[in-house]
Amino acid sequence: MSVDSRWLPCRVKIESDLSITGYDGIILVSSSPPGTNEPEPFKTVLYAASQIDAALSYIGGVLPINLPARRFIYSPTGPLNIDYHDVRSFNEAANRGVCRAIDAGVRCPMIVLQPDLRFENAELVTLLGALEALYVPLEVREISADRCYKACQLGVWSPICGKKLQGIVKLATMLESGRFVARDIGGATAERMTPCRVEEYVGELFHETSVTVQVVSDENTLLQEYPLFAAVNRAASAVPRYRGRIIFLTYEPQNSASILETILLVGKGVTYDTGSADVKAVDGMIGESRHKSGAGVCVGFLQVVNLLQPPTVKVVAALCIVRNSLGENGFVTDEIITAKSGQRIRIVNTDIEGRLCIADALFHIKEMALCSVNPHIFTIATVMASAKQAVGSGYSIVIDNVIARNANNAETLQASGELMGDPFEISRIRREDFESYHVGVDGDDLRQGLTTRVNYERIQQGPVAFLLIASGLNKHGMESSSPLKYTFVGITSHISADHDLAKPYHGNPILAMSYCYLIQGKCLTIRNDPPAEMQYVRDVDCKPDGGITSSYPRGIIGDSVKNPCIILPYTQPPVENPCRCTSERVAVTQIPADHMVAQSPCPPNVKRNGLKSTV
């Protein structure tokens, strides 16, 4: 399935000739010393430049080149120690290269994808890094049409086989589309992504696709079926736009008899966390709008699923979208709330609401798993910021229950993360994690958390133990007649702990999860079934003429007025470009998609960027 133009940073096009016109900058990412292993004409240019600039090998630069693009942006990874460096170096170099190109005035860049035998997915990760750098935040895109794009088009050229390149570009755009929507949801402000507007966004995203959308927002239903969620929602429910809801997303293959496994996700979607009665008075509340990133990951993962259309995997996600407000009707400590599982839970801190938001949804997902084919349950959430200290910035945490651990799930996911530049660290749940949540008070089954706010032992494992007990999943272990695989994915380390909103959320760990559960050993169409006929990954006219007439703003144009010819003029080479890729494309067999229409809460003429269609 092709990627809708609304859910990518720009148009992506494969080019077979470096001499093609229409581009105003070429970006090369390389892990070799300049002037050694690059294809021509870059090798000659870099060798000459390295003779006069010793810093070129680790700083890079903008150089003139005798090609129509005129600008050559060299972005090196720097020296790599294979013992400790990983493929992220290519992502980071591509990101820097694109940012440098944009600063230089480039508006229609081309990126060169170079293979590296040390890293299997170097080309794919390089392209993903370039696309990540071109992302424009949702609220910026909504300011005006001319701010929707940093670049009108990204060209892709590589010396590798054309068939393989098409597969890489196709996969990269699918994965980037998932990260794109995850960033939109996780990175937007609390007002732009209120619970009702999350519902609106998701409804538009999956309108008339293979993903169905169901919403539970009735307060009586929430109180009866999701009592812990309803407690957190009490204060916010007084304001209509802040009222919480549970959003279910379901993808099922066209042939239900072909399902071999079921992935069930529960995502934490706290649109803003004030701490409620235990108000965040010490550290402040900057950045608390990003605690909805767990739900954003679930939506992004479903977007990848929708594009890949895996024939043997069913996916269900429950998004727990709520605002933890401070108000006269808010829940307080000392309350005892009976969870849907029947556990009586004593509230000890209203500022650790995330586990309450997802525990009841996890119970319902568990019940669904009991009648599913080969189920695996996940929760994706941010936990306390102090958990970030255990692994550091940029590393997701994976914690398996014993059933998932016996299947080596965490190790497999970690290996996938290494291949995709989306790393994981593995933690393990222990007996102490369960013991700390049991209390000796008559009538109480479970304590919501520990009394101290932060800096207690095993801070990342404790919430997992609570969720297992509160949802009833602890009864489905090795000695159960119905064992269930369960995995907790912690993404706190991707959220800025120093309240710096300039540090964006990148959409982790969608790359690792998609590669592990959807692509590796499952989706053979990526390599063997490249797109036929057209090289365009998606079809969108990027040059406005006479105003915006389509249903979505079509971007900006890198014209010669904004990018004057300040570099050496291009002269036609006397012979055919030796780097030209001559591989022929092959025909493909299209996989039919089951288009189940989702009930969209968003009016059809209202687009994600806030602008109305003129047609």
CSV table of C-alpha atoms in Angstrom, one decimal, residues 161-606:
chain,number,residue,atom,x,y,z
A,161,CYS,CA,21.0,-2.6,-7.1
A,162,GLY,CA,17.9,-0.7,-8.3
A,163,LYS,CA,15.6,-3.4,-7.1
A,164,LYS,CA,17.0,-3.4,-3.6
A,165,LEU,CA,16.9,0.4,-3.5
A,166,GLN,CA,13.2,0.4,-4.3
A,167,GLY,CA,12.6,-2.0,-1.5
A,168,ILE,CA,14.6,0.2,0.9
A,169,VAL,CA,12.8,3.4,-0.1
A,170,LYS,CA,9.4,1.7,0.1
A,171,LEU,CA,10.1,0.3,3.6
A,172,ALA,CA,11.6,3.6,4.8
A,173,THR,CA,8.5,5.6,3.9
A,174,MET,CA,6.2,3.2,5.6
A,175,LEU,CA,8.3,3.2,8.8
A,176,GLU,CA,8.7,7.0,8.7
A,177,SER,CA,4.9,7.4,8.3
A,178,GLY,CA,4.5,5.5,11.5
A,179,ARG,CA,7.0,7.7,13.3
A,180,PHE,CA,5.5,10.8,11.8
A,181,VAL,CA,2.1,10.3,13.4
A,182,ALA,CA,3.7,9.2,16.7
A,183,ARG,CA,5.6,12.5,16.8
A,184,ASP,CA,2.4,14.4,16.0
A,185,ILE,CA,0.6,12.9,18.9
A,186,GLY,CA,3.4,12.6,21.4
A,187,GLY,CA,5.0,16.0,20.6
A,188,ALA,CA,1.9,18.2,20.4
A,189,THR,CA,0.8,20.4,23.2
A,190,ALA,CA,-1.9,19.5,25.7
A,191,GLU,CA,-4.4,21.8,23.9
A,192,ARG,CA,-3.6,20.6,20.4
A,193,MET,CA,-3.9,17.0,21.4
A,194,THR,CA,-6.7,17.0,24.0
A,195,PRO,CA,-8.5,13.7,24.3
A,196,CYS,CA,-11.2,14.6,21.8
A,197,ARG,CA,-8.6,15.9,19.3
A,198,VAL,CA,-6.6,12.7,19.6
A,199,GLU,CA,-9.8,10.9,18.7
A,200,GLU,CA,-10.2,13.3,15.7
A,201,TYR,CA,-6.7,12.8,14.5
A,202,VAL,CA,-6.8,9.0,14.8
A,203,GLY,CA,-10.2,9.0,13.0
A,204,GLU,CA,-8.9,10.9,10.1
A,205,LEU,CA,-5.7,8.8,9.9
A,206,PHE,CA,-7.5,5.5,9.6
A,207,HIS,CA,-10.6,6.7,7.7
A,208,GLU,CA,-11.4,4.2,5.0
A,209,THR,CA,-8.4,2.0,5.8
A,210,SER,CA,-8.0,-1.6,7.1
A,211,VAL,CA,-7.9,-0.3,10.7
A,212,THR,CA,-11.2,0.1,12.5
A,213,VAL,CA,-11.6,2.7,15.2
A,214,GLN,CA,-13.9,2.3,18.2
A,215,VAL,CA,-14.2,4.9,21.0
A,216,VAL,CA,-15.4,4.5,24.6
A,217,SER,CA,-16.2,7.9,26.1
A,218,ASP,CA,-19.5,7.5,28.0
A,219,GLU,CA,-18.7,8.3,31.6
A,220,ASN,CA,-21.0,5.6,33.0
A,221,THR,CA,-19.4,3.0,30.8
A,222,LEU,CA,-15.9,4.2,31.8
A,223,LEU,CA,-16.9,4.1,35.5
A,224,GLN,CA,-18.2,0.5,35.2
A,225,GLU,CA,-15.6,-1.0,32.8
A,226,TYR,CA,-12.6,1.2,33.5
A,227,PRO,CA,-13.0,2.4,37.2
A,228,LEU,CA,-9.3,3.2,37.7
A,229,PHE,CA,-9.2,5.2,34.5
A,230,ALA,CA,-12.5,7.0,35.5
A,231,ALA,CA,-10.9,8.0,38.8
A,232,VAL,CA,-8.0,9.8,37.0
A,233,ASN,CA,-10.6,11.3,34.6
A,234,ARG,CA,-12.8,12.8,37.3
A,235,ALA,CA,-11.4,16.2,37.5
A,236,ALA,CA,-10.8,16.6,33.8
A,237,SER,CA,-14.3,15.4,32.9
A,238,ALA,CA,-15.8,18.7,34.1
A,239,VAL,CA,-14.4,20.3,30.9
A,240,PRO,CA,-15.8,18.8,27.7
A,241,ARG,CA,-12.6,18.9,25.6
A,242,TYR,CA,-10.6,17.3,28.4
A,243,ARG,CA,-12.9,14.3,28.9
A,244,GLY,CA,-11.0,11.0,28.7
A,245,ARG,CA,-11.7,8.2,26.4
A,246,ILE,CA,-10.4,4.7,25.5
A,247,ILE,CA,-9.8,4.3,21.7
A,248,PHE,CA,-9.6,0.8,20.3
A,249,LEU,CA,-7.8,0.3,17.0
A,250,THR,CA,-8.0,-3.1,15.2
A,251,TYR,CA,-6.3,-4.5,12.2
A,252,GLU,CA,-7.3,-7.9,11.0
A,253,PRO,CA,-6.1,-9.6,7.8
A,254,GLN,CA,-8.6,-10.2,5.0
A,255,ASN,CA,-8.5,-13.9,5.6
A,256,SER,CA,-9.0,-14.4,9.3
A,257,ALA,CA,-8.1,-18.1,9.0
A,258,SER,CA,-4.5,-17.1,8.1
A,259,ILE,CA,-3.8,-15.4,11.4
A,260,LEU,CA,-0.8,-17.0,13.1
A,261,GLU,CA,-0.3,-14.4,15.9
A,262,THR,CA,-2.1,-11.6,17.6
A,263,ILE,CA,-0.3,-8.5,18.9
A,264,LEU,CA,-2.3,-6.6,21.6
A,265,LEU,CA,-1.1,-3.1,22.7
A,266,VAL,CA,-2.1,-0.8,25.5
A,267,GLY,CA,-0.7,2.7,25.3
A,268,LYS,CA,-0.5,5.4,28.0
A,269,GLY,CA,-2.0,8.6,26.6
A,270,VAL,CA,-1.9,11.2,29.4
A,271,THR,CA,-2.3,14.4,27.5
A,272,TYR,CA,-1.1,16.5,30.5
A,273,ASP,CA,-0.1,15.5,34.0
A,274,THR,CA,-0.5,18.2,36.7
A,275,GLY,CA,0.0,15.6,39.5
A,276,SER,CA,-3.6,16.2,40.5
A,277,ALA,CA,-3.9,16.6,44.3
A,278,ASP,CA,-0.2,15.6,44.7
A,279,VAL,CA,0.6,18.6,42.4
A,280,LYS,CA,4.0,18.8,40.7
A,281,ALA,CA,5.1,21.8,42.8
A,282,VAL,CA,8.8,21.0,43.0
A,283,ASP,CA,10.1,20.1,39.5
A,284,GLY,CA,7.4,22.0,37.5
A,285,MET,CA,5.3,20.8,34.7
A,286,ILE,CA,7.2,21.7,31.5
A,287,GLY,CA,7.1,18.7,29.2
A,288,GLU,CA,4.2,16.9,31.0
A,289,SER,CA,2.3,17.0,27.7
A,290,ARG,CA,4.6,14.3,26.3
A,291,HIS,CA,3.3,11.5,28.5
A,292,LYS,CA,0.9,10.6,25.7
A,293,SER,CA,3.8,9.3,23.7
A,294,GLY,CA,3.0,5.7,24.6
A,295,ALA,CA,-0.4,6.1,22.8
A,296,GLY,CA,1.4,7.8,20.0
A,297,VAL,CA,3.7,4.7,19.5
A,298,CYS,CA,0.6,2.5,19.4
A,299,VAL,CA,-0.9,4.7,16.7
A,300,GLY,CA,2.3,4.8,14.7
A,301,PHE,CA,2.7,1.1,14.9
A,302,LEU,CA,-0.8,0.6,13.6
A,303,GLN,CA,0.0,3.0,10.8
A,304,VAL,CA,2.9,0.8,9.8
A,305,VAL,CA,0.7,-2.3,10.0
A,306,ASN,CA,-1.9,-0.6,7.8
A,307,LEU,CA,0.7,0.1,5.2
A,308,LEU,CA,2.4,-3.3,5.3
A,309,GLN,CA,-0.9,-5.2,5.4
A,310,PRO,CA,0.7,-8.3,7.1
A,311,PRO,CA,-1.3,-11.4,6.1
A,312,THR,CA,-0.8,-13.4,9.2
A,313,VAL,CA,-0.8,-10.9,12.1
A,314,LYS,CA,-3.8,-9.4,13.8
A,315,VAL,CA,-3.1,-6.2,15.8
A,316,VAL,CA,-5.3,-4.5,18.5
A,317,ALA,CA,-4.4,-1.4,20.4
A,318,ALA,CA,-6.1,0.3,23.3
A,319,LEU,CA,-5.2,4.0,23.7
A,320,CYS,CA,-5.9,5.3,27.2
A,321,ILE,CA,-6.3,9.0,26.5
A,322,VAL,CA,-6.9,11.1,29.7
A,323,ARG,CA,-5.7,14.3,31.3
A,324,ASN,CA,-4.6,14.3,35.0
A,325,SER,CA,-6.1,17.6,36.0
A,326,LEU,CA,-6.3,19.3,39.4
A,327,GLY,CA,-9.8,20.1,40.5
A,328,GLU,CA,-12.5,19.9,43.1
A,329,ASN,CA,-13.7,16.6,41.7
A,330,GLY,CA,-10.3,15.0,41.4
A,331,PHE,CA,-9.3,11.8,43.1
A,332,VAL,CA,-7.0,12.0,46.1
A,333,THR,CA,-4.8,9.8,48.2
A,334,ASP,CA,-6.3,7.3,50.7
A,335,GLU,CA,-9.1,6.5,48.3
A,336,ILE,CA,-9.8,2.8,47.7
A,337,ILE,CA,-10.9,2.0,44.2
A,338,THR,CA,-11.9,-1.5,43.0
A,339,ALA,CA,-10.3,-2.3,39.6
A,340,LYS,CA,-12.1,-4.1,36.9
A,341,SER,CA,-10.1,-7.2,37.9
A,342,GLY,CA,-11.7,-7.0,41.4
A,343,GLN,CA,-8.5,-5.9,43.1
A,344,ARG,CA,-9.1,-3.2,45.8
A,345,ILE,CA,-6.4,-0.6,45.3
A,346,ARG,CA,-5.4,2.1,47.8
A,347,ILE,CA,-4.3,5.4,46.2
A,348,VAL,CA,-1.1,6.7,47.8
A,349,ASN,CA,0.0,9.3,45.2
A,350,THR,CA,-2.1,10.9,42.5
A,351,ASP,CA,1.0,11.9,40.6
A,352,ILE,CA,1.6,8.3,39.5
A,353,GLU,CA,-1.6,8.0,37.6
A,354,GLY,CA,-0.2,6.3,34.4
A,355,ARG,CA,-0.6,2.8,35.8
A,356,LEU,CA,-4.1,3.5,36.9
A,357,CYS,CA,-5.0,4.8,33.4
A,358,ILE,CA,-3.9,1.6,31.7
A,359,ALA,CA,-4.6,-1.2,34.2
A,360,ASP,CA,-8.3,-1.7,33.4
A,361,ALA,CA,-7.7,-1.5,29.6
A,362,LEU,CA,-5.0,-4.1,30.2
A,363,PHE,CA,-7.5,-6.3,31.9
A,364,HIS,CA,-9.9,-6.1,28.9
A,365,ILE,CA,-7.0,-6.8,26.5
A,366,LYS,CA,-6.1,-9.8,28.7
A,367,GLU,CA,-9.6,-11.1,28.3
A,368,MET,CA,-9.4,-10.6,24.6
A,369,ALA,CA,-6.1,-12.4,24.5
A,370,LEU,CA,-7.6,-15.5,26.0
A,371,CYS,CA,-9.6,-16.1,22.9
A,372,SER,CA,-7.0,-15.0,20.4
A,373,VAL,CA,-4.5,-16.9,18.3
A,374,ASN,CA,-1.0,-16.9,19.8
A,375,PRO,CA,-1.4,-13.6,21.6
A,376,HIS,CA,1.3,-11.3,22.9
A,377,ILE,CA,0.3,-8.4,25.1
A,378,PHE,CA,2.3,-5.1,25.3
A,379,THR,CA,2.0,-2.0,27.4
A,380,ILE,CA,3.9,1.1,26.1
A,381,ALA,CA,4.3,3.9,28.5
A,382,THR,CA,6.5,6.5,30.1
A,383,VAL,CA,7.2,5.8,33.8
A,384,MET,CA,8.8,8.1,36.4
A,385,ALA,CA,11.5,10.3,35.0
A,386,SER,CA,14.1,8.8,37.4
A,387,ALA,CA,13.9,5.6,35.5
A,388,LYS,CA,15.8,7.4,32.7
A,389,GLN,CA,18.9,7.4,34.9
A,390,ALA,CA,19.1,3.6,34.7
A,391,VAL,CA,19.6,3.4,30.9
A,392,GLY,CA,20.3,7.0,29.8
A,393,SER,CA,18.8,9.0,27.0
A,394,GLY,CA,17.7,7.3,23.8
A,395,TYR,CA,17.3,3.8,25.1
A,396,SER,CA,13.9,2.0,25.5
A,397,ILE,CA,13.4,-0.5,28.3
A,398,VAL,CA,11.9,-3.9,27.7
A,399,ILE,CA,10.6,-6.1,30.6
A,400,ASP,CA,9.1,-9.5,29.9
A,401,ASN,CA,7.0,-11.7,32.1
A,402,VAL,CA,8.2,-15.3,32.4
A,403,ILE,CA,6.2,-16.5,29.4
A,404,ALA,CA,7.6,-13.9,27.1
A,405,ARG,CA,11.1,-14.4,28.6
A,406,ASN,CA,11.0,-18.1,27.8
A,407,ALA,CA,10.4,-17.2,24.2
A,408,ASN,CA,13.5,-14.9,24.2
A,409,ASN,CA,11.3,-11.9,23.3
A,410,ALA,CA,13.4,-9.2,24.9
A,411,GLU,CA,16.6,-10.5,23.3
A,412,THR,CA,14.9,-10.7,19.9
A,413,LEU,CA,13.5,-7.2,20.2
A,414,GLN,CA,16.9,-5.9,21.4
A,415,ALA,CA,18.6,-7.5,18.4
A,416,SER,CA,16.1,-5.8,16.1
A,417,GLY,CA,16.7,-2.5,17.7
A,418,GLU,CA,20.5,-2.9,17.0
A,419,LEU,CA,19.8,-3.5,13.4
A,420,MET,CA,17.5,-0.5,13.1
A,421,GLY,CA,19.3,2.0,15.3
A,422,ASP,CA,16.5,1.9,17.8
A,423,PRO,CA,18.2,0.4,20.9
A,424,PHE,CA,16.7,-1.4,23.9
A,425,GLU,CA,18.0,-2.3,27.3
A,426,ILE,CA,16.6,-5.3,29.0
A,427,SER,CA,15.4,-5.4,32.6
A,428,ARG,CA,13.9,-8.3,34.6
A,429,ILE,CA,11.1,-8.3,37.1
A,430,ARG,CA,11.9,-9.9,40.5
A,431,ARG,CA,10.1,-11.0,43.6
A,432,GLU,CA,10.8,-7.7,45.4
A,433,ASP,CA,8.9,-5.8,42.8
A,434,PHE,CA,5.7,-7.6,43.8
A,435,GLU,CA,6.3,-7.6,47.5
A,436,SER,CA,6.5,-3.8,47.7
A,437,TYR,CA,2.9,-3.3,46.4
A,438,HIS,CA,1.2,-5.6,48.9
A,439,VAL,CA,-0.1,-3.9,52.1
A,440,GLY,CA,-1.2,-5.2,55.5
A,441,VAL,CA,-4.4,-3.0,55.7
A,442,ASP,CA,-7.6,-5.0,56.1
A,443,GLY,CA,-9.7,-4.7,52.9
A,444,ASP,CA,-6.8,-3.5,50.7
A,445,ASP,CA,-5.4,-5.9,48.1
A,446,LEU,CA,-2.9,-3.6,46.5
A,447,ARG,CA,-1.1,-0.4,47.0
A,448,GLN,CA,-0.9,1.9,44.0
A,449,GLY,CA,2.7,2.8,44.6
A,450,LEU,CA,5.3,3.7,47.1
A,451,THR,CA,4.9,6.8,49.3
A,452,THR,CA,8.0,8.5,48.1
A,453,ARG,CA,7.7,10.3,44.8
A,454,VAL,CA,11.1,9.4,43.2
A,455,ASN,CA,14.4,7.8,43.7
A,456,TYR,CA,13.3,4.5,45.2
A,457,GLU,CA,14.8,1.2,44.3
A,458,ARG,CA,13.9,-0.6,41.1
A,459,ILE,CA,11.8,2.3,39.9
A,460,GLN,CA,11.3,0.9,36.4
A,461,GLN,CA,10.3,-2.6,37.4
A,462,GLY,CA,7.8,-1.7,40.1
A,463,PRO,CA,5.1,-0.4,37.8
A,464,VAL,CA,5.2,-3.6,35.8
A,465,ALA,CA,4.5,-5.7,38.9
A,466,PHE,CA,1.6,-3.4,39.8
A,467,LEU,CA,0.1,-3.8,36.3
A,468,LEU,CA,0.5,-7.6,36.4
A,469,ILE,CA,-1.5,-7.8,39.6
A,470,ALA,CA,-4.0,-5.0,39.0
A,471,SER,CA,-5.0,-6.5,35.6
A,472,GLY,CA,-4.9,-10.1,36.7
A,473,LEU,CA,-2.1,-11.0,34.3
A,474,ASN,CA,-0.1,-12.5,37.2
A,475,LYS,CA,-2.6,-15.4,37.1
A,476,HIS,CA,-1.5,-16.4,33.6
A,477,GLY,CA,2.1,-17.5,34.3
A,478,MET,CA,3.8,-20.9,33.8
A,479,GLU,CA,1.6,-22.8,36.2
A,480,SER,CA,-1.6,-21.4,34.6
A,481,SER,CA,-3.7,-23.4,32.1
A,482,SER,CA,-3.8,-20.3,29.9
A,483,PRO,CA,-0.3,-18.7,30.0
A,484,LEU,CA,0.0,-15.3,28.3
A,485,LYS,CA,3.1,-13.5,27.0
A,486,TYR,CA,3.3,-10.0,28.3
A,487,THR,CA,5.9,-7.3,27.7
A,488,PHE,CA,6.3,-3.8,29.1
A,489,VAL,CA,8.0,-1.2,26.9
A,490,GLY,CA,9.3,1.9,28.7
A,491,ILE,CA,10.0,5.0,26.7
A,492,THR,CA,10.8,7.5,29.5
A,493,SER,CA,14.3,7.9,28.2
A,494,HIS,CA,13.0,9.4,24.9
A,495,ILE,CA,11.3,12.2,26.8
A,496,SER,CA,13.5,15.2,27.9
A,497,ALA,CA,14.1,15.0,31.7
A,498,ASP,CA,15.5,18.5,31.8
A,499,HIS,CA,12.2,20.1,30.6
A,500,ASP,CA,13.8,21.1,27.3
A,501,LEU,CA,11.0,21.1,24.8
A,502,ALA,CA,13.6,21.9,22.0
A,503,LYS,CA,14.6,18.2,22.3
A,504,PRO,CA,11.9,16.5,20.2
A,505,TYR,CA,10.4,13.1,20.6
A,506,HIS,CA,11.5,11.0,17.6
A,507,GLY,CA,8.9,8.2,17.6
A,508,ASN,CA,10.9,5.5,19.3
A,509,PRO,CA,10.6,2.5,19.4
A,510,ILE,CA,8.5,2.0,16.3
A,511,LEU,CA,11.4,1.0,14.2
A,512,ALA,CA,12.5,-1.8,16.4
A,513,MET,CA,9.0,-3.1,17.1
A,514,SER,CA,8.0,-3.0,13.4
A,515,TYR,CA,11.2,-4.8,12.3
A,516,CYS,CA,10.8,-7.4,15.1
A,517,TYR,CA,7.1,-8.2,14.9
A,518,LEU,CA,6.1,-7.2,11.3
A,519,ILE,CA,9.1,-7.5,9.0
A,520,GLN,CA,11.9,-9.8,10.0
A,521,GLY,CA,11.0,-13.3,8.8
A,522,LYS,CA,7.4,-12.3,8.1
A,523,CYS,CA,6.9,-9.7,5.4
A,524,LEU,CA,8.8,-11.0,2.4
A,525,THR,CA,7.1,-8.5,0.1
A,526,ILE,CA,9.6,-5.8,1.2
A,527,ARG,CA,12.6,-7.4,-0.6
A,528,ASN,CA,10.9,-9.5,-3.2
A,529,ASP,CA,8.0,-7.4,-4.2
A,530,PRO,CA,9.2,-3.8,-4.9
A,531,PRO,CA,6.8,-1.2,-6.2
A,532,ALA,CA,6.1,-1.6,-9.9
A,533,GLU,CA,6.1,1.0,-12.7
A,534,MET,CA,6.5,4.2,-10.7
A,535,GLN,CA,9.5,5.4,-8.8
A,536,TYR,CA,7.5,7.8,-6.8
A,537,VAL,CA,6.8,6.4,-3.3
A,538,ARG,CA,3.8,8.7,-3.1
A,539,ASP,CA,2.2,11.1,-5.5
A,540,VAL,CA,1.8,14.7,-4.4
A,541,ASP,CA,2.2,17.8,-6.4
A,542,CYS,CA,4.7,19.9,-4.3
A,543,LYS,CA,4.6,23.2,-6.2
A,544,PRO,CA,1.6,25.4,-5.4
A,545,ASP,CA,0.3,27.3,-8.4
A,546,GLY,CA,-2.5,29.8,-8.0
A,547,GLY,CA,-3.1,29.0,-4.4
A,548,ILE,CA,-3.9,25.8,-2.5
A,549,THR,CA,-6.6,23.9,-4.3
A,550,SER,CA,-6.0,20.4,-3.1
A,551,SER,CA,-7.2,18.9,0.2
A,552,TYR,CA,-3.8,19.3,1.7
A,553,PRO,CA,-1.1,22.0,1.4
A,554,ARG,CA,1.4,20.9,-1.1
A,555,GLY,CA,4.5,22.5,0.3
A,556,ILE,CA,7.2,24.9,-0.8
A,557,ILE,CA,9.4,25.2,-3.8
A,558,GLY,CA,13.2,25.6,-3.9
A,559,ASP,CA,13.4,28.0,-6.8
A,560,SER,CA,16.4,29.9,-8.1
A,561,VAL,CA,15.3,33.1,-6.5
A,562,LYS,CA,15.8,31.7,-3.0
A,563,ASN,CA,18.7,29.7,-4.1
A,564,PRO,CA,20.9,31.8,-6.5
A,565,CYS,CA,23.6,30.1,-8.4
A,566,ILE,CA,26.6,30.9,-6.2
A,567,ILE,CA,28.5,27.8,-6.9
A,568,LEU,CA,30.4,26.6,-10.0
A,569,PRO,CA,28.1,26.3,-13.0
A,570,TYR,CA,27.3,22.8,-14.3
A,571,THR,CA,28.7,21.6,-17.6
A,572,GLN,CA,27.4,18.6,-19.4
A,573,PRO,CA,29.8,15.6,-19.0
A,574,PRO,CA,31.2,14.3,-22.3
A,575,VAL,CA,30.3,10.7,-21.5
A,576,GLU,CA,27.5,8.9,-19.7
A,577,ASN,CA,27.6,9.1,-15.9
A,578,PRO,CA,29.6,6.0,-14.8
A,579,CYS,CA,27.5,5.9,-11.5
A,580,ARG,CA,24.2,5.6,-13.3
A,581,CYS,CA,22.2,2.7,-12.0
A,582,THR,CA,20.9,0.5,-14.9
A,583,SER,CA,19.1,-2.2,-12.9
A,584,GLU,CA,15.7,-2.9,-14.3
A,585,ARG,CA,12.6,-2.9,-12.2
A,586,VAL,CA,10.5,-6.0,-12.0
A,587,ALA,CA,6.7,-6.4,-12.0
A,588,VAL,CA,5.0,-7.2,-8.8
A,589,THR,CA,1.9,-8.9,-7.5
A,590,GLN,CA,-0.2,-6.5,-5.5
A,591,ILE,CA,-1.6,-7.8,-2.2
A,592,PRO,CA,-5.3,-7.0,-1.9
A,593,ALA,CA,-6.2,-5.0,1.2
A,594,ASP,CA,-9.3,-5.4,3.2
A,595,HIS,CA,-10.8,-1.9,3.3
A,596,MET,CA,-13.0,-1.9,6.4
A,597,VAL,CA,-14.4,1.6,6.8
A,598,ALA,CA,-13.7,3.1,10.2
A,599,GLN,CA,-16.3,5.5,11.6
A,600,SER,CA,-14.3,8.7,11.5
A,601,PRO,CA,-15.2,11.4,14.1
A,602,CYS,CA,-13.5,14.0,12.0
A,603,PRO,CA,-15.5,15.7,9.3
A,604,PRO,CA,-14.2,14.8,5.8
A,605,ASN,CA,-13.3,18.4,4.8
A,606,VAL,CA,-11.2,19.1,7.9
